[in-house]
Amino acid sequence: MEKNKLKAVIFDLDGVITDSATYHYLAWKSLAGELGIPFDEQYNEKLKGVSRMESLELILQNGNASSQYTKEQKEALADKKNNLYKELIKQISPADILPGISSFLEELKANQIKIALASVSRNAPFILGQLCLDTMFDYVADAAAVPNAKPFPDIFLAGMSAFGLQPQNCVGVEDARTGIEAIHRAGMPAVGVGTPEEMQGAELVTTTQELCLDLILERLGMEI
Ligand code: B16
Ligand code: MG
């Protein structure tokens, strides 16, 4: 049987390229503290790959407080969190690129494989700039322009369509279950960064450190 050609790799940002979850956590923790809602690192895990407004909703629900706020008030709360988050992420630098990612991106470039970003974070372009990785990406999907957040496939499909490719020629890389589902719904094989328990269903489970072209081609049965 003929192997599918790998023509693009579509990356999630938070948890794959860099660990911005720590800053999301600190900003949400500050807001939850002001609102008198319990919030800890374990609960923060539920927010991985979840959009800003959906994250706020989950936090309010955890404090049985969702019905206490109007839509406008919720938007103001999300803005408040985001302003603090934007202050915190100013400290991100190239030293925060997760191990193995820079060499993997260079390997993809050297082999003319397209590189896209499919993050639901509206702060993704700023973070890529802080990491000095903006020129490595051929396409950065605009989270604000994508109608449905993960687990809907829209953001991965946006990355694929930007290159005029078919799903069988793309691979998605994610660290969140909701993201693995989004990749699969887009019809692409998924590489999960994390533990096998967390990344159930991914065609390849690995670490950023081990991520390389040979591993993907071999384990996903693809060629370049
Ligand atoms: P923002 P990803 C996601 O990034 C984060 O995992 C998630 O915790 C966050 O709520 C979401 O971005 C939205 O971020 O508030 O900056 O728009 O994993 O899709 O790269
Ligand atoms: Mg993520």
PDB file of C-alpha atoms and ligand atoms in Angstrom:
ATOM      1  CA  MET A   1       0.000   0.000   0.000  1.00  0.00           C
ATOM      2  CA  GLU A   2       1.234   3.472  -0.845  1.00  0.00           C
ATOM      3  CA  LYS A   3       2.265   5.636   2.076  1.00  0.00           C
ATOM      4  CA  ASN A   4       0.786   9.101   2.648  1.00  0.00           C
ATOM      5  CA  LYS A   5       3.219  11.958   2.089  1.00  0.00           C
ATOM      6  CA  LEU A   6       3.813  14.259   5.032  1.00  0.00           C
ATOM      7  CA  LYS A   7       3.457  17.832   3.771  1.00  0.00           C
ATOM      8  CA  ALA A   8       2.504  19.823   6.878  1.00  0.00           C
ATOM      9  CA  VAL A   9       2.726  19.616  10.645  1.00  0.00           C
ATOM     10  CA  ILE A  10       0.124  21.641  12.547  1.00  0.00           C
ATOM     11  CA  PHE A  11       1.060  22.496  16.118  1.00  0.00           C
ATOM     12  CA  ASP A  12      -0.830  23.461  19.212  1.00  0.00           C
ATOM     13  CA  LEU A  13       1.025  26.133  21.223  1.00  0.00           C
ATOM     14  CA  ASP A  14       0.406  25.873  24.950  1.00  0.00           C
ATOM     15  CA  GLY A  15       1.947  22.632  26.222  1.00  0.00           C
ATOM     16  CA  VAL A  16       3.607  21.775  22.898  1.00  0.00           C
ATOM     17  CA  ILE A  17       5.778  24.741  21.864  1.00  0.00           C
ATOM     18  CA  THR A  18       5.981  26.372  25.301  1.00  0.00           C
ATOM     19  CA  ASP A  19       4.369  25.995  28.703  1.00  0.00           C
ATOM     20  CA  SER A  20       2.155  29.061  28.878  1.00  0.00           C
ATOM     21  CA  ALA A  21      -0.276  27.111  31.129  1.00  0.00           C
ATOM     22  CA  THR A  22       1.648  28.338  34.177  1.00  0.00           C
ATOM     23  CA  TYR A  23       0.806  31.951  33.288  1.00  0.00           C
ATOM     24  CA  HIS A  24      -2.812  31.105  32.502  1.00  0.00           C
ATOM     25  CA  TYR A  25      -2.941  29.457  35.931  1.00  0.00           C
ATOM     26  CA  LEU A  26      -1.507  32.468  37.769  1.00  0.00           C
ATOM     27  CA  ALA A  27      -3.883  34.878  36.034  1.00  0.00           C
ATOM     28  CA  TRP A  28      -6.988  32.729  36.621  1.00  0.00           C
ATOM     29  CA  LYS A  29      -5.906  32.108  40.226  1.00  0.00           C
ATOM     30  CA  SER A  30      -5.759  35.853  40.834  1.00  0.00           C
ATOM     31  CA  LEU A  31      -9.239  36.382  39.358  1.00  0.00           C
ATOM     32  CA  ALA A  32     -10.752  33.393  41.189  1.00  0.00           C
ATOM     33  CA  GLY A  33      -9.235  34.699  44.464  1.00  0.00           C
ATOM     34  CA  GLU A  34     -10.923  38.077  43.927  1.00  0.00           C
ATOM     35  CA  LEU A  35     -14.239  36.333  43.289  1.00  0.00           C
ATOM     36  CA  GLY A  36     -13.831  34.019  46.300  1.00  0.00           C
ATOM     37  CA  ILE A  37     -13.906  30.898  44.135  1.00  0.00           C
ATOM     38  CA  PRO A  38     -11.660  27.895  44.887  1.00  0.00           C
ATOM     39  CA  PHE A  39      -9.071  27.272  42.175  1.00  0.00           C
ATOM     40  CA  ASP A  40      -5.968  25.103  42.210  1.00  0.00           C
ATOM     41  CA  GLU A  41      -3.479  23.524  39.796  1.00  0.00           C
ATOM     42  CA  GLN A  42      -5.564  20.366  39.535  1.00  0.00           C
ATOM     43  CA  TYR A  43      -8.627  22.314  38.407  1.00  0.00           C
ATOM     44  CA  ASN A  44      -6.409  24.295  36.026  1.00  0.00           C
ATOM     45  CA  GLU A  45      -5.735  21.016  34.146  1.00  0.00           C
ATOM     46  CA  LYS A  46      -9.366  21.104  32.953  1.00  0.00           C
ATOM     47  CA  LEU A  47      -8.643  24.398  31.154  1.00  0.00           C
ATOM     48  CA  LYS A  48      -5.925  23.015  28.864  1.00  0.00           C
ATOM     49  CA  GLY A  49      -6.829  23.796  25.266  1.00  0.00           C
ATOM     50  CA  VAL A  50     -10.146  25.334  26.361  1.00  0.00           C
ATOM     51  CA  SER A  51     -11.005  28.843  25.070  1.00  0.00           C
ATOM     52  CA  ARG A  52     -10.907  31.906  27.352  1.00  0.00           C
ATOM     53  CA  MET A  53     -14.684  32.299  27.776  1.00  0.00           C
ATOM     54  CA  GLU A  54     -15.236  28.561  28.258  1.00  0.00           C
ATOM     55  CA  SER A  55     -12.436  28.537  30.860  1.00  0.00           C
ATOM     56  CA  LEU A  56     -14.129  31.368  32.756  1.00  0.00           C
ATOM     57  CA  GLU A  57     -17.417  29.482  32.634  1.00  0.00           C
ATOM     58  CA  LEU A  58     -15.782  26.358  34.123  1.00  0.00           C
ATOM     59  CA  ILE A  59     -14.208  28.425  36.912  1.00  0.00           C
ATOM     60  CA  LEU A  60     -17.499  30.158  37.749  1.00  0.00           C
ATOM     61  CA  GLN A  61     -19.327  26.828  37.714  1.00  0.00           C
ATOM     62  CA  ASN A  62     -16.749  25.456  40.174  1.00  0.00           C
ATOM     63  CA  GLY A  63     -17.844  28.193  42.581  1.00  0.00           C
ATOM     64  CA  ASN A  64     -21.566  27.787  41.707  1.00  0.00           C
ATOM     65  CA  ALA A  65     -21.357  31.408  40.582  1.00  0.00           C
ATOM     66  CA  SER A  66     -22.124  31.273  36.851  1.00  0.00           C
ATOM     67  CA  SER A  67     -25.686  32.622  37.197  1.00  0.00           C
ATOM     68  CA  GLN A  68     -24.520  35.595  39.308  1.00  0.00           C
ATOM     69  CA  TYR A  69     -22.946  37.380  36.332  1.00  0.00           C
ATOM     70  CA  THR A  70     -24.389  38.829  33.140  1.00  0.00           C
ATOM     71  CA  LYS A  71     -22.759  38.199  29.770  1.00  0.00           C
ATOM     72  CA  GLU A  72     -21.207  41.694  29.886  1.00  0.00           C
ATOM     73  CA  GLN A  73     -19.847  41.131  33.395  1.00  0.00           C
ATOM     74  CA  LYS A  74     -18.349  37.814  32.283  1.00  0.00           C
ATOM     75  CA  GLU A  75     -16.670  39.545  29.358  1.00  0.00           C
ATOM     76  CA  ALA A  76     -15.211  42.109  31.773  1.00  0.00           C
ATOM     77  CA  LEU A  77     -13.922  39.317  34.024  1.00  0.00           C
ATOM     78  CA  ALA A  78     -12.301  37.548  31.057  1.00  0.00           C
ATOM     79  CA  ASP A  79     -10.695  40.870  30.010  1.00  0.00           C
ATOM     80  CA  LYS A  80      -9.338  41.351  33.498  1.00  0.00           C
ATOM     81  CA  LYS A  81      -7.746  37.903  33.466  1.00  0.00           C
ATOM     82  CA  ASN A  82      -6.367  38.513  29.992  1.00  0.00           C
ATOM     83  CA  ASN A  83      -4.783  41.844  30.966  1.00  0.00           C
ATOM     84  CA  LEU A  84      -2.938  40.172  33.809  1.00  0.00           C
ATOM     85  CA  TYR A  85      -1.974  37.245  31.548  1.00  0.00           C
ATOM     86  CA  LYS A  86      -0.586  39.677  28.949  1.00  0.00           C
ATOM     87  CA  GLU A  87       1.602  41.284  31.618  1.00  0.00           C
ATOM     88  CA  LEU A  88       2.876  37.866  32.738  1.00  0.00           C
ATOM     89  CA  ILE A  89       3.737  36.574  29.255  1.00  0.00           C
ATOM     90  CA  LYS A  90       6.027  39.541  28.598  1.00  0.00           C
ATOM     91  CA  GLN A  91       8.641  37.525  30.485  1.00  0.00           C
ATOM     92  CA  ILE A  92       8.514  34.622  27.981  1.00  0.00           C
ATOM     93  CA  SER A  93      11.790  34.283  26.049  1.00  0.00           C
ATOM     94  CA  PRO A  94      13.404  31.768  23.642  1.00  0.00           C
ATOM     95  CA  ALA A  95      14.688  29.917  26.739  1.00  0.00           C
ATOM     96  CA  ASP A  96      11.038  28.866  27.292  1.00  0.00           C
ATOM     97  CA  ILE A  97      10.764  26.842  24.060  1.00  0.00           C
ATOM     98  CA  LEU A  98      10.117  23.268  25.190  1.00  0.00           C
ATOM     99  CA  PRO A  99      13.023  20.812  24.727  1.00  0.00           C
ATOM    100  CA  GLY A 100      13.359  19.333  21.226  1.00  0.00           C
ATOM    101  CA  ILE A 101      10.948  21.771  19.557  1.00  0.00           C
ATOM    102  CA  SER A 102      13.534  24.070  17.912  1.00  0.00           C
ATOM    103  CA  SER A 103      15.414  21.198  16.313  1.00  0.00           C
ATOM    104  CA  PHE A 104      12.172  19.556  15.156  1.00  0.00           C
ATOM    105  CA  LEU A 105      11.009  22.807  13.509  1.00  0.00           C
ATOM    106  CA  GLU A 106      14.375  23.166  11.779  1.00  0.00           C
ATOM    107  CA  GLU A 107      14.188  19.558  10.575  1.00  0.00           C
ATOM    108  CA  LEU A 108      10.731  20.211   9.089  1.00  0.00           C
ATOM    109  CA  LYS A 109      11.955  23.383   7.364  1.00  0.00           C
ATOM    110  CA  ALA A 110      14.995  21.586   5.953  1.00  0.00           C
ATOM    111  CA  ASN A 111      12.642  18.994   4.427  1.00  0.00           C
ATOM    112  CA  GLN A 112      10.229  21.610   2.974  1.00  0.00           C
ATOM    113  CA  ILE A 113       7.413  20.445   5.258  1.00  0.00           C
ATOM    114  CA  LYS A 114       4.988  23.273   6.029  1.00  0.00           C
ATOM    115  CA  ILE A 115       4.577  24.419   9.618  1.00  0.00           C
ATOM    116  CA  ALA A 116       1.329  25.854  11.005  1.00  0.00           C
ATOM    117  CA  LEU A 117       0.059  26.913  14.401  1.00  0.00           C
ATOM    118  CA  ALA A 118      -3.433  25.899  15.545  1.00  0.00           C
ATOM    119  CA  SER A 119      -3.749  27.449  18.991  1.00  0.00           C
ATOM    120  CA  VAL A 120      -7.051  28.648  20.423  1.00  0.00           C
ATOM    121  CA  SER A 121      -5.121  31.375  22.246  1.00  0.00           C
ATOM    122  CA  ARG A 122      -5.682  34.885  20.921  1.00  0.00           C
ATOM    123  CA  ASN A 123      -2.294  35.715  22.425  1.00  0.00           C
ATOM    124  CA  ALA A 124      -0.520  33.088  20.288  1.00  0.00           C
ATOM    125  CA  PRO A 125       1.102  35.539  17.798  1.00  0.00           C
ATOM    126  CA  PHE A 126       2.531  37.579  20.692  1.00  0.00           C
ATOM    127  CA  ILE A 127       3.941  34.452  22.368  1.00  0.00           C
ATOM    128  CA  LEU A 128       5.517  33.249  19.100  1.00  0.00           C
ATOM    129  CA  GLY A 129       7.198  36.667  18.878  1.00  0.00           C
ATOM    130  CA  GLN A 130       8.504  36.388  22.440  1.00  0.00           C
ATOM    131  CA  LEU A 131       9.927  32.954  21.589  1.00  0.00           C
ATOM    132  CA  CYS A 132      11.497  34.384  18.378  1.00  0.00           C
ATOM    133  CA  LEU A 133       9.696  31.630  16.449  1.00  0.00           C
ATOM    134  CA  ASP A 134       7.387  33.780  14.318  1.00  0.00           C
ATOM    135  CA  THR A 135       9.469  33.377  11.170  1.00  0.00           C
ATOM    136  CA  MET A 136       9.504  29.563  11.550  1.00  0.00           C
ATOM    137  CA  PHE A 137       5.740  29.291  11.053  1.00  0.00           C
ATOM    138  CA  ASP A 138       4.364  29.380   7.509  1.00  0.00           C
ATOM    139  CA  TYR A 139       0.839  29.980   8.820  1.00  0.00           C
ATOM    140  CA  VAL A 140      -0.696  30.998  12.154  1.00  0.00           C
ATOM    141  CA  ALA A 141      -4.434  30.303  12.375  1.00  0.00           C
ATOM    142  CA  ASP A 142      -6.397  33.227  13.798  1.00  0.00           C
ATOM    143  CA  ALA A 143      -8.228  31.876  16.869  1.00  0.00           C
ATOM    144  CA  ALA A 144     -10.628  34.829  16.778  1.00  0.00           C
ATOM    145  CA  ALA A 145     -11.678  34.063  13.191  1.00  0.00           C
ATOM    146  CA  VAL A 146     -12.384  30.373  13.774  1.00  0.00           C
ATOM    147  CA  PRO A 147     -16.081  29.762  14.561  1.00  0.00           C
ATOM    148  CA  ASN A 148     -15.793  26.663  16.783  1.00  0.00           C
ATOM    149  CA  ALA A 149     -13.058  26.021  19.359  1.00  0.00           C
ATOM    150  CA  LYS A 150     -11.510  22.581  19.990  1.00  0.00           C
ATOM    151  CA  PRO A 151     -12.751  19.782  20.073  1.00  0.00           C
ATOM    152  CA  PHE A 152     -14.245  21.052  16.795  1.00  0.00           C
ATOM    153  CA  PRO A 153     -11.733  20.580  13.985  1.00  0.00           C
ATOM    154  CA  ASP A 154     -11.981  24.132  12.588  1.00  0.00           C
ATOM    155  CA  ILE A 155      -8.595  25.460  13.694  1.00  0.00           C
ATOM    156  CA  PHE A 156      -6.696  22.428  12.347  1.00  0.00           C
ATOM    157  CA  LEU A 157      -8.683  22.605   9.108  1.00  0.00           C
ATOM    158  CA  ALA A 158      -7.758  26.315   8.823  1.00  0.00           C
ATOM    159  CA  GLY A 159      -4.068  25.360   9.006  1.00  0.00           C
ATOM    160  CA  MET A 160      -4.512  22.649   6.385  1.00  0.00           C
ATOM    161  CA  SER A 161      -6.565  24.800   3.990  1.00  0.00           C
ATOM    162  CA  ALA A 162      -3.993  27.600   4.142  1.00  0.00           C
ATOM    163  CA  PHE A 163      -1.619  25.230   2.326  1.00  0.00           C
ATOM    164  CA  GLY A 164      -4.296  23.734   0.046  1.00  0.00           C
ATOM    165  CA  LEU A 165      -3.604  20.266   1.468  1.00  0.00           C
ATOM    166  CA  GLN A 166      -5.665  17.188   2.302  1.00  0.00           C
ATOM    167  CA  PRO A 167      -5.866  15.849   5.899  1.00  0.00           C
ATOM    168  CA  GLN A 168      -3.979  12.650   5.087  1.00  0.00           C
ATOM    169  CA  ASN A 169      -0.912  14.762   4.259  1.00  0.00           C
ATOM    170  CA  CYS A 170      -0.989  16.627   7.594  1.00  0.00           C
ATOM    171  CA  VAL A 171      -0.171  15.679  11.165  1.00  0.00           C
ATOM    172  CA  GLY A 172      -1.448  17.524  14.251  1.00  0.00           C
ATOM    173  CA  VAL A 173       0.521  17.809  17.490  1.00  0.00           C
ATOM    174  CA  GLU A 174      -1.349  18.387  20.765  1.00  0.00           C
ATOM    175  CA  ASP A 175      -1.092  18.090  24.536  1.00  0.00           C
ATOM    176  CA  ALA A 176      -4.809  18.194  25.399  1.00  0.00           C
ATOM    177  CA  ARG A 177      -7.508  15.569  24.930  1.00  0.00           C
ATOM    178  CA  THR A 178      -9.825  18.117  23.411  1.00  0.00           C
ATOM    179  CA  GLY A 179      -7.071  18.886  20.895  1.00  0.00           C
ATOM    180  CA  ILE A 180      -6.516  15.230  19.960  1.00  0.00           C
ATOM    181  CA  GLU A 181     -10.249  15.003  19.272  1.00  0.00           C
ATOM    182  CA  ALA A 182     -10.082  18.146  17.114  1.00  0.00           C
ATOM    183  CA  ILE A 183      -7.210  16.678  15.064  1.00  0.00           C
ATOM    184  CA  HIS A 184      -9.110  13.416  14.541  1.00  0.00           C
ATOM    185  CA  ARG A 185     -12.300  15.238  13.563  1.00  0.00           C
ATOM    186  CA  ALA A 186     -10.176  17.067  10.976  1.00  0.00           C
ATOM    187  CA  GLY A 187      -9.263  13.624   9.591  1.00  0.00           C
ATOM    188  CA  MET A 188      -5.562  13.849  10.508  1.00  0.00           C
ATOM    189  CA  PRO A 189      -3.362  11.524  12.528  1.00  0.00           C
ATOM    190  CA  ALA A 190      -2.516  12.923  15.969  1.00  0.00           C
ATOM    191  CA  VAL A 191       0.751  13.122  17.843  1.00  0.00           C
ATOM    192  CA  GLY A 192       0.102  13.467  21.573  1.00  0.00           C
ATOM    193  CA  VAL A 193       2.656  15.076  23.838  1.00  0.00           C
ATOM    194  CA  GLY A 194       2.039  13.673  27.317  1.00  0.00           C
ATOM    195  CA  THR A 195       1.333  10.412  29.097  1.00  0.00           C
ATOM    196  CA  PRO A 196      -0.450   7.525  27.311  1.00  0.00           C
ATOM    197  CA  GLU A 197      -3.353   7.901  29.787  1.00  0.00           C
ATOM    198  CA  GLU A 198      -3.818  11.585  28.956  1.00  0.00           C
ATOM    199  CA  MET A 199      -3.209  11.155  25.243  1.00  0.00           C
ATOM    200  CA  GLN A 200      -5.489   8.168  24.687  1.00  0.00           C
ATOM    201  CA  GLY A 201      -6.396   7.726  21.045  1.00  0.00           C
ATOM    202  CA  ALA A 202      -3.373   9.562  19.625  1.00  0.00           C
ATOM    203  CA  GLU A 203      -1.600   7.568  16.892  1.00  0.00           C
ATOM    204  CA  LEU A 204       1.754   8.450  18.465  1.00  0.00           C
ATOM    205  CA  VAL A 205       2.384   9.434  22.090  1.00  0.00           C
ATOM    206  CA  THR A 206       5.764  10.979  22.794  1.00  0.00           C
ATOM    207  CA  THR A 207       7.597  13.861  24.486  1.00  0.00           C
ATOM    208  CA  THR A 208       8.690  17.114  22.840  1.00  0.00           C
ATOM    209  CA  GLN A 209      12.288  16.008  23.421  1.00  0.00           C
ATOM    210  CA  GLU A 210      11.811  12.843  21.328  1.00  0.00           C
ATOM    211  CA  LEU A 211       9.733  14.480  18.615  1.00  0.00           C
ATOM    212  CA  CYS A 212      11.537  14.126  15.279  1.00  0.00           C
ATOM    213  CA  LEU A 213      10.725  13.466  11.641  1.00  0.00           C
ATOM    214  CA  ASP A 214      11.921   9.838  11.587  1.00  0.00           C
ATOM    215  CA  LEU A 215       9.743   8.916  14.562  1.00  0.00           C
ATOM    216  CA  ILE A 216       6.658  10.432  12.945  1.00  0.00           C
ATOM    217  CA  LEU A 217       7.266   8.835   9.546  1.00  0.00           C
ATOM    218  CA  GLU A 218       7.945   5.430  11.062  1.00  0.00           C
ATOM    219  CA  ARG A 219       5.108   5.388  13.596  1.00  0.00           C
ATOM    220  CA  LEU A 220       2.476   6.968  11.370  1.00  0.00           C
ATOM    221  CA  GLY A 221       3.520   4.990   8.291  1.00  0.00           C
ATOM    222  CA  MET A 222       4.157   8.148   6.224  1.00  0.00           C
ATOM    223  CA  GLU A 223       6.914   9.297   3.870  1.00  0.00           C
ATOM    224  CA  ILE A 224       8.324  12.610   2.641  1.00  0.00           C
TER     225      ILE A 224
HETATM  226  P1  B16 B   1      -6.211  33.059  25.425  1.00  0.00           P
HETATM  227  P2  B16 B   1      -3.569  26.206  23.154  1.00  0.00           P
HETATM  228  C1  B16 B   1      -5.016  27.523  24.985  1.00  0.00           C
HETATM  229  O1  B16 B   1      -3.871  27.407  24.210  1.00  0.00           O
HETATM  230  C2  B16 B   1      -4.717  27.224  26.441  1.00  0.00           C
HETATM  231  O2  B16 B   1      -4.337  25.859  26.601  1.00  0.00           O
HETATM  232  C3  B16 B   1      -5.939  27.500  27.280  1.00  0.00           C
HETATM  233  O3  B16 B   1      -5.653  27.255  28.652  1.00  0.00           O
HETATM  234  C4  B16 B   1      -6.398  28.947  27.072  1.00  0.00           C
HETATM  235  O4  B16 B   1      -7.581  29.225  27.818  1.00  0.00           O
HETATM  236  C5  B16 B   1      -6.641  29.168  25.581  1.00  0.00           C
HETATM  237  O5  B16 B   1      -5.469  28.877  24.861  1.00  0.00           O
HETATM  238  C6  B16 B   1      -7.104  30.583  25.274  1.00  0.00           C
HETATM  239  O6  B16 B   1      -6.045  31.467  25.484  1.00  0.00           O
HETATM  240  O7  B16 B   1      -6.949  33.473  26.656  1.00  0.00           O
HETATM  241  O8  B16 B   1      -4.765  33.532  25.414  1.00  0.00           O
HETATM  242  O9  B16 B   1      -6.930  33.407  24.153  1.00  0.00           O
HETATM  243  O10 B16 B   1      -3.323  24.973  23.983  1.00  0.00           O
HETATM  244  O11 B16 B   1      -4.745  26.074  22.196  1.00  0.00           O
HETATM  245  O12 B16 B   1      -2.334  26.709  22.465  1.00  0.00           O
HETATM  246 MG    MG B   2      -2.281  22.933  24.422  1.00  0.00          MG
END
